[in-house]
C-alpha positions as a Python dict, from the first residue, in 0.01 Angstrom:
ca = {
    (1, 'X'): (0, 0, 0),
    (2, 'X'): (-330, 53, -141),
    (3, 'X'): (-588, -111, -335),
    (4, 'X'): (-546, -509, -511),
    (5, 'X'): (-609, -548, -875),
    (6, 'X'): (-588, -858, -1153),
    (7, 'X'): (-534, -788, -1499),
    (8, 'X'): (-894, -859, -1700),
    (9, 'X'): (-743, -832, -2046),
    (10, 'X'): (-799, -1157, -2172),
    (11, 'X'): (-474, -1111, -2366),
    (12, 'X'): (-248, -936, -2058),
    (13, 'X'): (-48, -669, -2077),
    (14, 'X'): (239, -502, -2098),
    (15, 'X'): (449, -362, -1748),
    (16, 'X'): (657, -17, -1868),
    (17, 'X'): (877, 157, -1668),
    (18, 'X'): (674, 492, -1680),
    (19, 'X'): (336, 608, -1740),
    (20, 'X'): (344, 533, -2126),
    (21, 'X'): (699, 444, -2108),
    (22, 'X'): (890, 159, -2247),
    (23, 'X'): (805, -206, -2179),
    (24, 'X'): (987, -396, -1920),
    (25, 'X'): (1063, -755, -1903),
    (26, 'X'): (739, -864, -1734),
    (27, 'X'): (409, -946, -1918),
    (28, 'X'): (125, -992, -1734),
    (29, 'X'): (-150, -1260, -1758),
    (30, 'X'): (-503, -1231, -1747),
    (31, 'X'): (-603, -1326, -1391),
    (32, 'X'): (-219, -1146, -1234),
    (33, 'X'): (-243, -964, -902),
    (34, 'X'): (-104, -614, -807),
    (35, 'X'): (-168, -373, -555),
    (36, 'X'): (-114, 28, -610),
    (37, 'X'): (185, 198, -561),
    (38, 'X'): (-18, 551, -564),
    (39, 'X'): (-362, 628, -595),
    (40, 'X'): (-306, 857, -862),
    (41, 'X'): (-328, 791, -1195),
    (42, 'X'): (-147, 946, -1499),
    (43, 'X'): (-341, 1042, -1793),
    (44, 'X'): (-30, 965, -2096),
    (45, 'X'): (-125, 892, -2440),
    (46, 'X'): (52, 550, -2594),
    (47, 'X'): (46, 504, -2981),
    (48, 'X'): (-241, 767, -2988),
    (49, 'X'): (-452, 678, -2712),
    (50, 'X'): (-442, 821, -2347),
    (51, 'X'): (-462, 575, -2080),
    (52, 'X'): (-503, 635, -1720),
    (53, 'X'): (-151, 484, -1593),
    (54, 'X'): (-83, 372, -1214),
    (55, 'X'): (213, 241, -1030),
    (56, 'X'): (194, -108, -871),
    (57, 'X'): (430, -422, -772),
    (58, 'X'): (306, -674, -945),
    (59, 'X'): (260, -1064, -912),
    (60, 'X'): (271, -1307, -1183),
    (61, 'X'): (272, -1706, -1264),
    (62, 'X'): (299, -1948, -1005),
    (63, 'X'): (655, -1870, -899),
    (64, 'X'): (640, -1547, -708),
    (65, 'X'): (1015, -1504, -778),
    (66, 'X'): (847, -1327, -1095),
    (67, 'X'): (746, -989, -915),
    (68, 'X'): (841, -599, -921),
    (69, 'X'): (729, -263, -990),
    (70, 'X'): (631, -102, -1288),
    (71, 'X'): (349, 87, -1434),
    (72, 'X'): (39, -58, -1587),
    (73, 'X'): (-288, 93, -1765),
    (74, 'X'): (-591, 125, -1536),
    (75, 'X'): (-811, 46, -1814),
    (76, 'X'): (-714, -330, -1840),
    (77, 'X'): (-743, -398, -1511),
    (78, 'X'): (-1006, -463, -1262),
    (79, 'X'): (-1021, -406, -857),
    (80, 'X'): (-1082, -728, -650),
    (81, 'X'): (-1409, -674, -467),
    (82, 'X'): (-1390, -610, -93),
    (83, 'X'): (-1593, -870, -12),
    (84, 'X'): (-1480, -1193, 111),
    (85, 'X'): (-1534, -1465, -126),
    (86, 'X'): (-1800, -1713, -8),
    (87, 'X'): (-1818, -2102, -59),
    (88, 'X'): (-1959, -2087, -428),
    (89, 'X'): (-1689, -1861, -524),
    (90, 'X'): (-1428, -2103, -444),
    (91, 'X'): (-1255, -2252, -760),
    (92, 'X'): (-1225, -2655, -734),
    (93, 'X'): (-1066, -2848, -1075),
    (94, 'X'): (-755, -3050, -1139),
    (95, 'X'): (-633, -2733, -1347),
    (96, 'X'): (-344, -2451, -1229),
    (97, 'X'): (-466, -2122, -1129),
    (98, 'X'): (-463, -1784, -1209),
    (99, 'X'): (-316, -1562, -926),
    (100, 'X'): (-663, -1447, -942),
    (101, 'X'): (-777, -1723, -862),
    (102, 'X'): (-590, -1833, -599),
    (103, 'X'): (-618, -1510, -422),
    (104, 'X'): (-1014, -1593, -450),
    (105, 'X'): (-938, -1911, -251),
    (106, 'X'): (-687, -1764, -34),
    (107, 'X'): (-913, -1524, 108),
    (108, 'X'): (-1177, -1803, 158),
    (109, 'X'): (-916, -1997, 366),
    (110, 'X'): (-805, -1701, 558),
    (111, 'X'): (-1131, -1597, 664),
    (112, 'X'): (-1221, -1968, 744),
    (113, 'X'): (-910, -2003, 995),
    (114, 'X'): (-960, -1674, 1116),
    (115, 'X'): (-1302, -1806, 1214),
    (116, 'X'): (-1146, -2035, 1419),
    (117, 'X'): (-915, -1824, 1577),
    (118, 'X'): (-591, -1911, 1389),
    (119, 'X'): (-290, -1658, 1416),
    (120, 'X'): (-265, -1503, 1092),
    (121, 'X'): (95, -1546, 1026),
    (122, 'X'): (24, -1924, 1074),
    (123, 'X'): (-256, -1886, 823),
    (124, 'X'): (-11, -1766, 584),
    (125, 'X'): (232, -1984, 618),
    (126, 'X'): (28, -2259, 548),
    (127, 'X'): (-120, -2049, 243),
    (128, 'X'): (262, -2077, 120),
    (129, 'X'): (303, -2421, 111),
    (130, 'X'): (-91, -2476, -43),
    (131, 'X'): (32, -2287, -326),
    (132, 'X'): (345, -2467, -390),
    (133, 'X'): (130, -2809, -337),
    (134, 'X'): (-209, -2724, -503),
    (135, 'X'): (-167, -2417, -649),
    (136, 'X'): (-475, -2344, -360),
    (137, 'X'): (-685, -2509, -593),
    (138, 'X'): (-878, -2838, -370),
    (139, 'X'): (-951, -3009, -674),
    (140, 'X'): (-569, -3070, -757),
    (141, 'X'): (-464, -3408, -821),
    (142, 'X'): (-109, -3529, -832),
    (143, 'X'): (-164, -3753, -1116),
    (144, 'X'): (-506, -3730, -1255),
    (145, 'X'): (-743, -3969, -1043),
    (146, 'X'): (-466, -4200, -950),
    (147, 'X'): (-599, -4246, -575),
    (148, 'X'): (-190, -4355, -440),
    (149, 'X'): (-20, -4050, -517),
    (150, 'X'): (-162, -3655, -326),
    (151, 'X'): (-472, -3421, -338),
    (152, 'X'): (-644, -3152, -256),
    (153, 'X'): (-491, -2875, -115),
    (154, 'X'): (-203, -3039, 119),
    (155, 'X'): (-189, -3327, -125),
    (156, 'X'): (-285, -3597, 90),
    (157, 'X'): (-102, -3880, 10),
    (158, 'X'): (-217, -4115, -61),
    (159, 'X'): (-540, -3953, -160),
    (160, 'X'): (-715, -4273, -18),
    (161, 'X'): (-604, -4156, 316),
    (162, 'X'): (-857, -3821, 266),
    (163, 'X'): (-1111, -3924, 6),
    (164, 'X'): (-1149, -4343, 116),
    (165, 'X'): (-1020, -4356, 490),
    (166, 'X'): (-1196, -4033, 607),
    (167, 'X'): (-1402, -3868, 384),
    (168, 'X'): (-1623, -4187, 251),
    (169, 'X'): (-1582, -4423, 545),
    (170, 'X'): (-1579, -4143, 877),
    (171, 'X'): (-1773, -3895, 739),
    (172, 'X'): (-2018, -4077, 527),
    (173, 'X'): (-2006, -3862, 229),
    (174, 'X'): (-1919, -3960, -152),
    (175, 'X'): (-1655, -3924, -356),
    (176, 'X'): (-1769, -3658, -565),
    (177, 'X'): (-1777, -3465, -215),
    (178, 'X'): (-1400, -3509, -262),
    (179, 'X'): (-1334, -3122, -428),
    (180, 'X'): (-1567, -2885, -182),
    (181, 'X'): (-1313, -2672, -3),
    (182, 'X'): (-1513, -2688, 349),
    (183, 'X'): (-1470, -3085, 342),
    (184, 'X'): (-1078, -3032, 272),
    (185, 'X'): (-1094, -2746, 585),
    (186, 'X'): (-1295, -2962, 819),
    (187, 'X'): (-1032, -3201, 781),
    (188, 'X'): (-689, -2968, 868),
    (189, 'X'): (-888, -2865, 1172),
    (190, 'X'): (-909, -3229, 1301),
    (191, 'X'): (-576, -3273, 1255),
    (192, 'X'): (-504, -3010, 1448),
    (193, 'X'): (-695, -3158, 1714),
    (194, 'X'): (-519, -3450, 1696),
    (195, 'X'): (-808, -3664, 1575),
    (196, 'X'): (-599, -3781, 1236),
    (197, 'X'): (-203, -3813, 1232),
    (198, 'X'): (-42, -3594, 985),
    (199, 'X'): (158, -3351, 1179),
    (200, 'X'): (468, -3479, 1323),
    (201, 'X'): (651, -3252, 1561),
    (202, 'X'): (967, -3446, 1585),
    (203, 'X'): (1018, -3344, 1267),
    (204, 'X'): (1180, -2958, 1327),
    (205, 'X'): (1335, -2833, 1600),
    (206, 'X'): (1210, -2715, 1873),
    (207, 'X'): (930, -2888, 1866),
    (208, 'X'): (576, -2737, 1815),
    (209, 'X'): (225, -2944, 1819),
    (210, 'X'): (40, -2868, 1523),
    (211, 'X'): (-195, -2680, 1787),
    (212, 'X'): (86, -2450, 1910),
    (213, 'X'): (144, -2390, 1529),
    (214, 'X'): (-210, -2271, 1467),
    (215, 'X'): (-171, -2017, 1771),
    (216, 'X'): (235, -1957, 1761),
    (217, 'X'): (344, -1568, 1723),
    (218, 'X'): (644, -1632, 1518),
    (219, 'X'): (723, -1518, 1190),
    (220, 'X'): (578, -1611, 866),
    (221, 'X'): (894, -1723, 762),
    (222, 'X'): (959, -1964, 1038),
    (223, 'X'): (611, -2099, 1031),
    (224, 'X'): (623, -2194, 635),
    (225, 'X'): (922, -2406, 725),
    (226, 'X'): (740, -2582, 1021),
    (227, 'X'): (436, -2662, 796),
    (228, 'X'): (658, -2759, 546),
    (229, 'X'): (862, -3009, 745),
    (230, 'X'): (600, -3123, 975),
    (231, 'X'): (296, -3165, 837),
    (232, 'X'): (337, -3203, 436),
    (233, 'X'): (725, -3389, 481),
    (234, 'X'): (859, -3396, 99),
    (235, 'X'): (1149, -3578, -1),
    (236, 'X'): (1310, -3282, -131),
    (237, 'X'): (1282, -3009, 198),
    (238, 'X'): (1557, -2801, 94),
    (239, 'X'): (1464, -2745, -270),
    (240, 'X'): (1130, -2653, -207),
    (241, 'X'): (1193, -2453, 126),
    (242, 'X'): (1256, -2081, -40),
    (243, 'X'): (974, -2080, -273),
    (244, 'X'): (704, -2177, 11),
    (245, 'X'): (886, -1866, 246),
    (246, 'X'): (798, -1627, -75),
    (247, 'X'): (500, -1750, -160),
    (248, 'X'): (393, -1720, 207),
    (249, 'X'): (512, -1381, 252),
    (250, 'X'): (287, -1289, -70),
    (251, 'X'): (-35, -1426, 91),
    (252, 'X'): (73, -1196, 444),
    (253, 'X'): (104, -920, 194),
    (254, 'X'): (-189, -963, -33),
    (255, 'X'): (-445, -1005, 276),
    (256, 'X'): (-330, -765, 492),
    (257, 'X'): (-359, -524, 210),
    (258, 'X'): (-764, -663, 172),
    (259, 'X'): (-830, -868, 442),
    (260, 'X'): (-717, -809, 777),
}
């Protein structure tokens, strides 16, 4: 696998199944993430004009059932920088993301529990179910300011329990405070020490602390479904189960192409 890219055509583009070729199904958006298939490019001319054309698999939306191969036009999309995102970089609004933009966050996160020594595949897991919560976006409200439903990126719930209980009243910071990604990190890792109840082992089978979690060697897989049914505990498990596996299994892919 070789290097990531996101579409910077502000009005997408078109996936084809050869360099020039017809169109597949998929359009991409501006902000969707692919990695190369090949470094080569082939110069092809489409409707008159020769484009550079590369082969990738391709990620788009928020539903990462919507990915494949295909061939794309190097000249409307850009490379994602090597370097890690830093703290300024990180996006933080009650809007969805771009898989751009997530990725920008996700590499943030990654690097931040890597800091602390977290396995990756545990890292990734909990990436998975971010994404299905937050869209990996720490400014992400359930409901728009309505304090007794989730969020942030776990969507705390009720948000009081983050932003009132702990944030404001432990921590002796404001409210506006509530959005900067560190403050959201700080608090997973004292949960993890065991400082703030959210994790609750009994919850899968065998059991795992949420400090064996942060350090287990199991698959990706395996671990989505622990975070998912011990620490964030939806009503609905099953029907959310599958998409946080494949959305997990993206982020392993995605970072160990850039990151690790």
């Amino acid at each position: 696998m070789g290097t990531l890219r996101y579409v910077k055509a502000s009005g997408g583009l078109m996936v084809r199944n050869a360099a020039g070729g017809s169109t597949v199904e998929a359009t991409l958006s501006f902000g969707d993430v692919m990695y190369d298939i090949s470094t080569t490019t082939i110069p092809q001319a489409l409707n008159g004009v020769v484009y550079n054309w590369r082969q990738v698999y391709f990620y788009r939306g928020h539903d990462t059932v919507e990915q494949g191969y295909g061939w794309v036009a190097d000249e409307f999309t850009e490379e994602v920088p090597a370097a890690i995102p830093s703290v300024i970089d990180v996006i933080s609004n009650d809007v969805a993301l771009s898989m751009h933009q997530k990725l920008i966050n996700a590499r943030y996160i990654f690097q931040y529990f890597r800091n602390k020594r977290w396995r990756t595949n545990a890292i990734y897991a909990m990436l998975g179910n971010m994404e299905t919560e937050s869209y990996l976006n720490p400014g992400k409200w359930q409901i728009p300011n309505n304090t007794a439903n989730g969020y942030g990126l776990t969507q705390w719930t009720p948000a009081t329990k983050y932003i009132n209980d702990w944030l404001i009243t432990i921590k002796g910071k404001t409210a506006a405070e509530k959005g900067y990604i560190n403050n959201q990190l700080e608090r997973i890792e004292e949960e993890v020490a065991g400082i703030y109840a959210q994790w609750d082992s009994s919850k899968h089978s065998p059991t795992m602390t949420f400090s064996d979690f942060t350090k287990s060697n199991a698959s990706v897989e395996v671990l989505a479904e622990y975070f998912l049914r011990c620490y964030e505990q939806p009503a609905d498990i099953n029907g959310t189960l599958e998409a946080r596996k494949r959305n997990a299994n993206k982020w392993s892919t995605l970072l160990d192409i850039i990151d690790y």
